[in-house]
Structures are given as C-alpha cells and as structure tokens.
Short mmCIF file of C-alpha atoms and ligand atoms in Angstrom, two decimals:
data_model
loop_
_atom_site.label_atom_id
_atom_site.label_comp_id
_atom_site.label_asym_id
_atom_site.label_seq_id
_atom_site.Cartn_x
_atom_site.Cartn_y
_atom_site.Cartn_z
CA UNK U 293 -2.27 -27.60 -29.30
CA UNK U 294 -4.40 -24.84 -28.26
CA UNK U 295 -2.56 -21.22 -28.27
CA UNK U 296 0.75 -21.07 -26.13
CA UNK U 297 0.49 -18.89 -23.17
CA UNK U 298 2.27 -15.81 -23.95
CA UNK U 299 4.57 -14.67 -20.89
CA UNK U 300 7.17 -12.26 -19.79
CA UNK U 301 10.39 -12.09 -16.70
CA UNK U 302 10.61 -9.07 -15.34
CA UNK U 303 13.96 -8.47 -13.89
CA UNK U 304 17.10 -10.83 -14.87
CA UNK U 305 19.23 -11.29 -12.13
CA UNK U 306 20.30 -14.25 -10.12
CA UNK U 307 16.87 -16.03 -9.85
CA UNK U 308 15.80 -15.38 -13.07
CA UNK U 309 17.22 -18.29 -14.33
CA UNK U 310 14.88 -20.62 -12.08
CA UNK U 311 12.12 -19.14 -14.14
CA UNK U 312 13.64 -19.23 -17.44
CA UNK U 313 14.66 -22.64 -17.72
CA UNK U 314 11.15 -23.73 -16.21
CA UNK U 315 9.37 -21.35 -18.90
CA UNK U 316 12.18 -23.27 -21.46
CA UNK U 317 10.83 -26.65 -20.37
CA UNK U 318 7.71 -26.06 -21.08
CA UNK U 319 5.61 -26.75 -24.70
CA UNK U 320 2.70 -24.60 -23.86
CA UNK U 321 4.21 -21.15 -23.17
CA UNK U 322 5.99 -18.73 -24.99
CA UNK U 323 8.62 -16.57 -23.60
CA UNK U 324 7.81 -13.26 -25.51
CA UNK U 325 9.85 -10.57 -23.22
CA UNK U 326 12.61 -10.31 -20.66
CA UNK U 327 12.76 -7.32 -19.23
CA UNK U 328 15.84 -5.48 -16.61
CA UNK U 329 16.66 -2.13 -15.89
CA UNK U 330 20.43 -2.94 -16.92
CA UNK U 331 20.18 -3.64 -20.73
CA UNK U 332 22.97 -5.92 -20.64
CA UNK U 333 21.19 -8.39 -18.54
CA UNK U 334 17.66 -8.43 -20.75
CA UNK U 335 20.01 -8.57 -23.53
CA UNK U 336 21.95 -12.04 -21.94
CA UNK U 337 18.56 -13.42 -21.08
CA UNK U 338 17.10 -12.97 -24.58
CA UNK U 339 20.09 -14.35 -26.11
CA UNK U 340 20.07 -17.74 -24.44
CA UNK U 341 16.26 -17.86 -23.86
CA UNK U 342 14.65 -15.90 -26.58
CA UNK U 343 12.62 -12.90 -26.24
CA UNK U 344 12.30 -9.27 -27.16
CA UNK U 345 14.34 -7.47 -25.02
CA UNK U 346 12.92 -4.60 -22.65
CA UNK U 347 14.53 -1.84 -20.06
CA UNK U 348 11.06 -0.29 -18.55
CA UNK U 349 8.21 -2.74 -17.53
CA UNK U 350 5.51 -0.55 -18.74
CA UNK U 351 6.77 -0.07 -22.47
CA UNK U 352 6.59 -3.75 -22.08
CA UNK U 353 3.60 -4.39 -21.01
CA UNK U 354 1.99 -1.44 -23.19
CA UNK U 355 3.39 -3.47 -26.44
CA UNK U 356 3.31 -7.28 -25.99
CA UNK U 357 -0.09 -9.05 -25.39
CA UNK U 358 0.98 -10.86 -22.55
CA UNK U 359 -1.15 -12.81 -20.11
CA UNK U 360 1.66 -13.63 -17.39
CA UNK U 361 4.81 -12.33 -16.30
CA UNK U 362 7.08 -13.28 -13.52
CA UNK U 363 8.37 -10.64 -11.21
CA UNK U 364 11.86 -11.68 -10.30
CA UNK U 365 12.95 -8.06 -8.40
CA UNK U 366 14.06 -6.55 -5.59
CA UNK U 367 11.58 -6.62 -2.79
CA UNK U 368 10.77 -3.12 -2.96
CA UNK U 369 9.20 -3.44 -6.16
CA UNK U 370 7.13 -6.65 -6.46
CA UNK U 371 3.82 -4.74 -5.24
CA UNK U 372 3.97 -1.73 -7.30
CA UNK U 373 5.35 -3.79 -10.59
CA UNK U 374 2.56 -6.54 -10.15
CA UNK U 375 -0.29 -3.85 -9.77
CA UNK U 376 0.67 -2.44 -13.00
CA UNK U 377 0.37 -5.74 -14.49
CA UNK U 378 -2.62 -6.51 -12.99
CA UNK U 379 -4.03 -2.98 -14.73
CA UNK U 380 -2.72 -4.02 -18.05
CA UNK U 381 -4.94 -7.79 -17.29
CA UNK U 382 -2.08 -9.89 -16.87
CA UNK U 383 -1.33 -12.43 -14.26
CA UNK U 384 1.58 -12.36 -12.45
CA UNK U 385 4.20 -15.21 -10.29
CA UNK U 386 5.81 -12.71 -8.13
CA UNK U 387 9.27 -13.72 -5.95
CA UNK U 388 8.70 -14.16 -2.62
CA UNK U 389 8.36 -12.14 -0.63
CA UNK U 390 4.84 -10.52 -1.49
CA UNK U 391 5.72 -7.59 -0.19
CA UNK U 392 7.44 -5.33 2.48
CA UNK U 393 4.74 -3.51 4.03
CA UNK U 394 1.72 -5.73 5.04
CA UNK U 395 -0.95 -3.51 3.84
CA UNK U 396 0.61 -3.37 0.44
CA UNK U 397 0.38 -6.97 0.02
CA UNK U 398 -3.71 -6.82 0.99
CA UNK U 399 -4.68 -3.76 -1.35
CA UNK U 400 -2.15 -5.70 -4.41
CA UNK U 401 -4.47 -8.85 -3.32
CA UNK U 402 -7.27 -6.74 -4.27
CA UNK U 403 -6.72 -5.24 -7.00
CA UNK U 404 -5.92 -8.47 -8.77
CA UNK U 405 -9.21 -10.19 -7.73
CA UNK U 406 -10.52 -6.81 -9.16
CA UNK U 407 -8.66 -7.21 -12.47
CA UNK U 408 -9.49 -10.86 -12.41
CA UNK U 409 -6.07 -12.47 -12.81
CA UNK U 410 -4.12 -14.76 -11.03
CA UNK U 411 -1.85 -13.53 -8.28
CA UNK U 412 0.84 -16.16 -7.56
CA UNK U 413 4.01 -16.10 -4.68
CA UNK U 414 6.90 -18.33 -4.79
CA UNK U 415 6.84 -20.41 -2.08
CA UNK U 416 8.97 -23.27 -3.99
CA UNK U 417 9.60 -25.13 -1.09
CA UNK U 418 6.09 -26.24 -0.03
CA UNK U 419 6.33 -28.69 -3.11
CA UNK U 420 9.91 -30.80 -1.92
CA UNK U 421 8.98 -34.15 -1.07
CA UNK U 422 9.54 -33.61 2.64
CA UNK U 423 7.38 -30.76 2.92
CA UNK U 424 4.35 -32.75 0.81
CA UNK U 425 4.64 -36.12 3.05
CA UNK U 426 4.67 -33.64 6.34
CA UNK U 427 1.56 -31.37 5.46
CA UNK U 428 -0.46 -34.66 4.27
CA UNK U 429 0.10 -36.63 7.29
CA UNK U 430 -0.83 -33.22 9.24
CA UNK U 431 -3.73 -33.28 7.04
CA UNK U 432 -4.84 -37.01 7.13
CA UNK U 433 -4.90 -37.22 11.16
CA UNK U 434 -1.83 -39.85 11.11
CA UNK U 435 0.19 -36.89 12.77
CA UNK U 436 -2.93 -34.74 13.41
CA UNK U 437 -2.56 -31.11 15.26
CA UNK U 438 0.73 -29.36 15.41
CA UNK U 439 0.77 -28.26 19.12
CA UNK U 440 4.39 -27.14 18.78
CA UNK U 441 7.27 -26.35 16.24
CA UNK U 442 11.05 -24.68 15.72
CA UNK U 443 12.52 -23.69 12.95
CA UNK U 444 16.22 -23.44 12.51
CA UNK U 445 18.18 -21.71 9.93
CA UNK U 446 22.40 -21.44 10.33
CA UNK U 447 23.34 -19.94 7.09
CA UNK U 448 26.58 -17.72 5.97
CA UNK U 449 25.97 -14.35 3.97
CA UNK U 450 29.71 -12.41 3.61
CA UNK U 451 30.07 -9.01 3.27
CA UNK U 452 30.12 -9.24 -0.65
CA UNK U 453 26.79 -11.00 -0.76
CA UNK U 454 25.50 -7.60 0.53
CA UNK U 455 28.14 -5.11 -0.97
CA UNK U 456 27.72 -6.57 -4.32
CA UNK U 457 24.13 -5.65 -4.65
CA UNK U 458 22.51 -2.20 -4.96
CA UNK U 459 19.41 -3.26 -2.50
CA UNK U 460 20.09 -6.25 -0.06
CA UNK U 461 20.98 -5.28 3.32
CA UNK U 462 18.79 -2.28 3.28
CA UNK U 463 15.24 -1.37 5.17
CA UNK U 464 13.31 0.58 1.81
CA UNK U 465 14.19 -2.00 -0.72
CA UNK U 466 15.10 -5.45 0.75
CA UNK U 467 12.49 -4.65 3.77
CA UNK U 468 14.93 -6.37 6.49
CA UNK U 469 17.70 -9.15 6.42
CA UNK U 470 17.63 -12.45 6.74
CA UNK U 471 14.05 -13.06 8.14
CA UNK U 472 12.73 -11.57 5.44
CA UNK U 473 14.87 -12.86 2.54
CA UNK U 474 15.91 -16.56 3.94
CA UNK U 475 13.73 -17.72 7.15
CA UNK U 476 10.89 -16.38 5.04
CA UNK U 477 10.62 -19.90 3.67
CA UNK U 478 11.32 -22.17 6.92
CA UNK U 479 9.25 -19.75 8.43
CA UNK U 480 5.98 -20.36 6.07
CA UNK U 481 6.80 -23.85 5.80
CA UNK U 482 5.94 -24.08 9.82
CA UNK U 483 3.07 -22.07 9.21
CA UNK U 484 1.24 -23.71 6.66
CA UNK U 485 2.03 -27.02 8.09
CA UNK U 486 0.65 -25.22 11.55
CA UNK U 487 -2.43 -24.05 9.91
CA UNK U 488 -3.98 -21.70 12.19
CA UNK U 489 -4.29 -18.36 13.00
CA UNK U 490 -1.23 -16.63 14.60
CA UNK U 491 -2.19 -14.08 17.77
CA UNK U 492 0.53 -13.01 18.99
CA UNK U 493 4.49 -12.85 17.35
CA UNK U 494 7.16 -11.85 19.80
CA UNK U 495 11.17 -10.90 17.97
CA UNK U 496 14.31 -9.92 18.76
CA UNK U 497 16.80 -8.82 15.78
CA UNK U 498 20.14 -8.22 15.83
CA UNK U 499 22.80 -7.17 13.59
CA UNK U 500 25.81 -8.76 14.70
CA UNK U 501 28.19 -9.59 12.42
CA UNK U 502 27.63 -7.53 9.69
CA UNK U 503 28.90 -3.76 9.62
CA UNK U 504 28.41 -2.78 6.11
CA UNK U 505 24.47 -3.22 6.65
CA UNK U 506 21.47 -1.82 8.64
CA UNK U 507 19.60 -4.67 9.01
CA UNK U 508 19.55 -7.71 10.86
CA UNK U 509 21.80 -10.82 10.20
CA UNK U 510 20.28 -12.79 13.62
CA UNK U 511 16.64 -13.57 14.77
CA UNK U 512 14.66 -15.21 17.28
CA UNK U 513 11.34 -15.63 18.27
CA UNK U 514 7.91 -17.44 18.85
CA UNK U 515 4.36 -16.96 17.63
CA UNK U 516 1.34 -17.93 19.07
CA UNK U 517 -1.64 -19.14 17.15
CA UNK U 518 -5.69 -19.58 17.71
CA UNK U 519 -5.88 -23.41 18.17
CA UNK U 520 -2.83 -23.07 21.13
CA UNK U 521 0.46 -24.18 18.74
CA UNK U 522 3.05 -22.34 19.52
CA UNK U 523 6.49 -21.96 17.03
CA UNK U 524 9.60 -20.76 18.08
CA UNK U 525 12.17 -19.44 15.28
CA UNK U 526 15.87 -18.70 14.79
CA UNK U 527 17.49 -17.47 11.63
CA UNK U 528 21.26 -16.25 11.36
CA UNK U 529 23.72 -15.78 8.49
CA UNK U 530 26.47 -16.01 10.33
CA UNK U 531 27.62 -19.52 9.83
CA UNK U 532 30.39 -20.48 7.67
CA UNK U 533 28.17 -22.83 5.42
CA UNK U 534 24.72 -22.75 4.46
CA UNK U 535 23.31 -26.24 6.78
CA UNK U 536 20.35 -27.47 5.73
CA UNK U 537 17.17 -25.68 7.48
CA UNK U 538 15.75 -27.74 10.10
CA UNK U 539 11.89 -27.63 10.61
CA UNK U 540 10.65 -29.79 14.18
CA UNK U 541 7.28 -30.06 14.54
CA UNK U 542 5.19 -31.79 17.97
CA UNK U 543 2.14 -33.08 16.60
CA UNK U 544 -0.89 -35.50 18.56
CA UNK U 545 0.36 -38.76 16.87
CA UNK U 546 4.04 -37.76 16.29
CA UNK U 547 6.81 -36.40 15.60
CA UNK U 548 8.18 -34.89 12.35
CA UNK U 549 11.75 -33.68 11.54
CA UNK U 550 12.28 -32.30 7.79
CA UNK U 551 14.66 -30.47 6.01
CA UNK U 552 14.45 -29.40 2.43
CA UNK U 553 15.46 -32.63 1.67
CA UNK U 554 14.41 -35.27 3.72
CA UNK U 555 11.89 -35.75 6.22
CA UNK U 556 11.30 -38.27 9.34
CA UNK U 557 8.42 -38.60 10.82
CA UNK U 558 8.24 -40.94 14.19
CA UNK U 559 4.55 -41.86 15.04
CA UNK U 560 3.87 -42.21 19.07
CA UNK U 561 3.36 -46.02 18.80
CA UNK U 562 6.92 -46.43 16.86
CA UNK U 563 6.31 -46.40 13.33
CA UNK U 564 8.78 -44.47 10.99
CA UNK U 565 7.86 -43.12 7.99
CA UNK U 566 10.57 -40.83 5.48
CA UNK U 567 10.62 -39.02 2.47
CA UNK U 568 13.47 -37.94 0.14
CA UNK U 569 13.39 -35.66 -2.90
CA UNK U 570 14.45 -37.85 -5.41
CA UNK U 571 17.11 -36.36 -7.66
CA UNK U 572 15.43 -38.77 -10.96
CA UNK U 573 12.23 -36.25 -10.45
CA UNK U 574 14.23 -32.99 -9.98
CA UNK U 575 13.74 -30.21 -12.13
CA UNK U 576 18.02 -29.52 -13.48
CA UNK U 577 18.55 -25.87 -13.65
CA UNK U 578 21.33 -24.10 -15.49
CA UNK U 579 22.42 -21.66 -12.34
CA UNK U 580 20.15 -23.36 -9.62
CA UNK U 581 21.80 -22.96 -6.03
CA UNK U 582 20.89 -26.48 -4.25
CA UNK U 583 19.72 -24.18 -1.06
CA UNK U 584 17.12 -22.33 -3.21
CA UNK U 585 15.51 -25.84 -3.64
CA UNK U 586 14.65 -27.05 -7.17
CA UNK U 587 10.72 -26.98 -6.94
CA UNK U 588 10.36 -23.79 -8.82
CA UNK U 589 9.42 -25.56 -12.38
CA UNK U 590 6.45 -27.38 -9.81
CA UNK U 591 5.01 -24.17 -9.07
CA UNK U 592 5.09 -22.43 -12.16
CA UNK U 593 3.23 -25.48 -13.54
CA UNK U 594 0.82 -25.06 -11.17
CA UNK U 595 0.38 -21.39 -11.87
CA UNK U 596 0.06 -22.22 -15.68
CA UNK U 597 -1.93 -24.49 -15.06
CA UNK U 598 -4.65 -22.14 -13.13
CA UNK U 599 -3.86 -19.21 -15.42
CA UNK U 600 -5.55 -21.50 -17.80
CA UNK U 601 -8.09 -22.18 -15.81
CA UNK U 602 -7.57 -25.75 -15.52
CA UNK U 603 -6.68 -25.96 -11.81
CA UNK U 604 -7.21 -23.61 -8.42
CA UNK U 605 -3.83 -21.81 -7.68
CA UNK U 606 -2.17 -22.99 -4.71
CA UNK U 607 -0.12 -20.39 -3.58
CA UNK U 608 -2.25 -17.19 -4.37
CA UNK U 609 -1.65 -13.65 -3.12
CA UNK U 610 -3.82 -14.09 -0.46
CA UNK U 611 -2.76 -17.46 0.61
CA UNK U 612 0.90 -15.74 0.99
CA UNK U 613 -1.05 -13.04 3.18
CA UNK U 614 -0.69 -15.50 6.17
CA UNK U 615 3.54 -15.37 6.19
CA UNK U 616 3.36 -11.91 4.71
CA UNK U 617 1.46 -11.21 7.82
CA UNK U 618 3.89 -12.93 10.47
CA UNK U 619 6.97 -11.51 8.93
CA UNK U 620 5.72 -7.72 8.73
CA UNK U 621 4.99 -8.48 12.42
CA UNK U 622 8.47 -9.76 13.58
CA UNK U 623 10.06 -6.37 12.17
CA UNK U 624 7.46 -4.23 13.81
CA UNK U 625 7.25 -6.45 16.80
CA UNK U 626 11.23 -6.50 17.55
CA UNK U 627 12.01 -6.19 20.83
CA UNK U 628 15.81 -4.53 19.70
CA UNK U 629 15.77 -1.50 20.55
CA UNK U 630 19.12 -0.80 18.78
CA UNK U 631 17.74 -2.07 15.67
CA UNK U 632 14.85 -0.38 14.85
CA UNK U 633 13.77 0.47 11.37
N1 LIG D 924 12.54 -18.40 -4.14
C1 LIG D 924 13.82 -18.40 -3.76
O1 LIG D 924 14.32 -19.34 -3.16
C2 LIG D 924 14.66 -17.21 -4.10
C3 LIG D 924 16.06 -17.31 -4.16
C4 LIG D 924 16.79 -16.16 -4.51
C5 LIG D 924 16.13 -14.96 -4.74
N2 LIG D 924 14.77 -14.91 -4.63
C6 LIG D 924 14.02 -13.65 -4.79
O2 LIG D 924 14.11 -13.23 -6.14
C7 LIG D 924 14.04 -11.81 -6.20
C8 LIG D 924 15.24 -11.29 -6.98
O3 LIG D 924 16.41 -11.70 -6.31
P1 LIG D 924 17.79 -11.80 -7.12
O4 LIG D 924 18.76 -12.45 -6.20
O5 LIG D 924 17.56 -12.37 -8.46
O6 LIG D 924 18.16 -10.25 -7.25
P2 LIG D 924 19.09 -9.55 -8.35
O7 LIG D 924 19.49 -8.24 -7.78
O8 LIG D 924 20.15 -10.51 -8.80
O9 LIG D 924 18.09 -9.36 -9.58
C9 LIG D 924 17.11 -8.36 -9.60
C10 LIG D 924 17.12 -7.77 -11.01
O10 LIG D 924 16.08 -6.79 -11.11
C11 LIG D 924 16.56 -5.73 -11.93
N3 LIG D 924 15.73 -4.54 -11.70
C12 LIG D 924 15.77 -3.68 -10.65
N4 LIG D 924 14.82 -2.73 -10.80
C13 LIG D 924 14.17 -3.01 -11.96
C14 LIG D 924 13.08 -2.42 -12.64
N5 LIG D 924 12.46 -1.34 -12.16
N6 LIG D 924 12.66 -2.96 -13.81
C15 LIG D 924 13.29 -4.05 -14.33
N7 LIG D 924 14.34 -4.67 -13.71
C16 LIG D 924 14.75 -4.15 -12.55
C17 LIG D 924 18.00 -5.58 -11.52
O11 LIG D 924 18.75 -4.86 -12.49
C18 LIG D 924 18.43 -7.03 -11.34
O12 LIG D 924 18.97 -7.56 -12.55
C19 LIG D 924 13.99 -11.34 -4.75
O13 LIG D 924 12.67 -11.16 -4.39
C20 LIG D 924 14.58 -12.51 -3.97
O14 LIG D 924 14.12 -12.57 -2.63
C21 LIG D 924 14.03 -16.01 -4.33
#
C-alpha cells in the first residue's frame, strides 16, 4: 500500500465521533493527532482512537506532518482554524457551516486555492439515497427544472441543549440559531437540487420560545433565483420531537417529496419512482444521532479520495459558497426588527 494519509481532528466534542470512526474505518489513513482545548476530551479521543494528544492547534500543526485535518468546532472558529492549516499546507474537512460571515468564507476559499490544498464542507446529507435519486433525476431531464420548492424543518432544542454549551445560542460564535446550525442542511439540499443563482432572499426570525438565548429558534422565508424557481423555507426548534425534514420540490416532469430517508418522486404522466437509504449500506457509528444522517464516512471518502488526487472534490469551499451565501443573507436580510444581530 502506498503511504497512509496522515490526518488530524481538531476539536472533540459531540461530532467528533462521526469523523473518528470514519477515519477508524479506513486502511489508508492514519489518525496521528486529536486535538481540544479541554485536555480531557483530546485525552478520551486518543484513548479509544489513537493519537497524540494536543490542547492548541498550532503546536499541532507546527509538530506533526500532517496533510489533513478535520475541523469539528464551534462555528466561530472554522475560518480562522482552517486558514492556519491551509498556511502550514494541509487540507482541511471543515463542519458545516463554512463560516459565519460571508466574506470570510470567500477570502478562506482563497487562500486555500493559494496554498493548493483541498478545502472540503460537510454537507453529509447530499450523499443519502433520497437526496442522490432526487438531484439525478433533476439532472437527467426525467424531472427536469425545479420551478418551485419548500423546505420544512419541526425540530425540538430545550433549554439545556443551549445552556449546556459555552457557544450555541449566541450571535459571535454560533453566528445565529437554528437556520444556521439545522435548516443549514434542508436548506442546501433545496439549493443544490435548485441549481441556480439566488437574487433575492427575503426572512423573518424570531425567538420565541427560548429565553436563555439571543438568537432565533423560528424562521421563514423564500428566495428567488436567476432561472425563475422560487423556495420558500421554515425552520423551528420548537417541536417536541425532531420529525424528519421534509424537502417538496415542483419540477417540469414531476413531483419529488424526500426526507433524509426516503424519497418519492411522482412523474406528470403517473409513474412513481422511490428511494430508501438502506440500513445494509449504512455507515454504524459509535455516538451517531439518526437526525445527523449517517453519510459522513461517504464524504470523507470522497475528500480522501481527492486529497490524493484520485478524484475532484465534491463539496469544496467554494461549492459551499452558494448556501454560505443564502444563509449570511437570511440573517442580514431579516425582516425582525426585534431580532436584530
Ligand atoms: N454535519 C452535521 O450534521 C453536524 C451535526 C452536529 C454538529 N455539527 C457541527 O460540528 C461542529 C461542532 O459541533 P459539536 O456539537 O461537536 O460542538 P461541541 O461543542 O460538542 O464540540 C466542539 C469542541 O471544540 C472544542 N474547542 C473549542 N475551541 C477550540 C480550540 N480553539 N481548539 C481546539 N478545540 C476547541 C471544544 O472544547 C469542544 O470539545 C459545529 O460546526 C456543528 O455545527 C455538524
């Protein structure tokens, strides 16, 4: 086997484990650091996964000959962190989302195509089943154009969720509420099946429900794009349960109905066609949550694989420009005037 690609996690908290077990799984990379700001948690990594352990990112990346890391921290910190990696030469899989300010996100886009790495954003949910059969069928012409689409997202975020944690639920690190951390992905999903170029994004954010933080626990709005599609959204974490999200999408041919799970797609002469993920080809992670998805081990296979240069990355920095754009916009865009960053 040629030499094992020699990689790094950057923050061990609650998602790090999606990464870890994928890194785990696979023959041809080499977990050499974990790295967190509280010892404790590098430490627990390292123990079950292996790795030197590491409490300041730049000592790291100073001492190890790395040539990826993954950048599994609060939002805040995934531009600044992945720029220094980039300066060191090393590619990086950053969390979504890219970033919290939009022009942060461009200039980290270019100074990794000046670095040369790769520049990678989880976006794990583009590669469920659903989501494939959907975008090819957009793709192929059987559904053709998306002329319309709504996105739907009823999940329930208590008071802990955001008390527990030191930067969700606040404007300067989390950048926002539950646009930016959940509908993120329903949100791009819509996009990218939508393909064009959005013109116009109208919002309205409140917080309703949720006194112990600034920022907003309900959304709605629409954006307009180039070719005429137009997408409506609503996001809350209000709900008791987290439901499935619920993408709708009016196409030429069709229409398509997916969740993360399962998609139906009802062509306008009758024909049904559905998709399932099927649990035989799921990726089994050791703390997965089922609403995170379990397509993370698909993309960082594909980001391996273009690290070495044996495949174009899919979801590139400036690929995740198009949703980075589109949420930056709903925050600055809100029509709320009571919640205003
Ligand atoms: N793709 C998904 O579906 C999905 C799901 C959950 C979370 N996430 C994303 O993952 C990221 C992390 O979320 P989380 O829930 O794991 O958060 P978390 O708070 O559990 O973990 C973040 C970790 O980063 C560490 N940290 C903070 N500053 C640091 C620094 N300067 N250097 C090193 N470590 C530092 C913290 O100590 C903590 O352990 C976020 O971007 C979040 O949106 C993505």
């Amino acid at each position: 086997m040629d030499k094992k690609l020699r990689v790094a996690v950057i923050g061990c908290g609650n998602i790090s484990v999606m990464h870890l077990d994928s890194i785990a799984a696979f023959e041809d990379v080499e977990l050499v650091a974990v790295c967190d700001i509280k010892e404790d948690r590098a430490k627990a990594a390292s123990q079950k996964y292996g790795g030197k352990v590491y409490t300041d990112h730049m000592e790291m990346l100073e001492k190890e000959e790395l040539d990826a890391v993954h950048v599994c921290l609060p939002h805040y910190l995934h531009v600044p962190v992945s720029i220094d990696a980039f300066k060191k030469g090393v590619s990086v899989l950053s969390e979504k989302p890219m970033s919290i300010k939009y022009e942060d996100a461009e200039e980290a886009v270019r100074i990794a195509d000046e670095c040369g790495v790769k520049y990678g954003i989880i976006f794990q949910c583009r590669y469920n089943a659903p989501s494939l059969l959907v975008k090819q069928r957009v793709l192929d012409g059987k559904l053709g154009k998306v002329k319309c689409g709504r996105t739907t997202l009823t999940w329930y975020r208590p008071d802990n969720y955001y008390d527990s944690s030191d930067w969700k639920g606040t404007w300067d690190k989390e950048g926002g509420g539950v646009i930016i951390d959940q509908a993120i992905h329903s949100i791009d999903l819509a996009n990218w099946m939508i393909g064009s170029t959005p013109v116009e994004v109208q919002s309205t954010l409140h917080n309703r429900n949720h006194e112990i933080m600034v920022v907003e626990d309900s959304a709605e709005g629409l954006v307009k794009y180039e070719n005429g599609a137009i997408l409506s959204f609503y996001a809350m974490n209000n709900y008791l349960i987290d439901e499935p999200i619920e993408i709708r999408l009016l196409c030429e041919n069709g229409k398509a109905t997916f969740t993360y799970d399962e998609a139906r797609v009802v062509y306008n002469d009758g024909t049904v066609e559905t998709a399932k993920n099927n649990p035989e080809d799921m990726f089994k992670y050791s703390g997965g949550k089922d609403y995170w998805g379990f397509q993370h081990a698909t993309q960082i296979r594909q980001f391996y694989n273009a690290v070495l240069g044996k495949e174009e990355l899919e979801i590139s920095g400036r690929e995740a420009l198009k949703i980075t754009r589109i949420i930056c916009d709903i925050y600055k865009n809100n029509d709320n005037k009571n919640l205003i960053k």
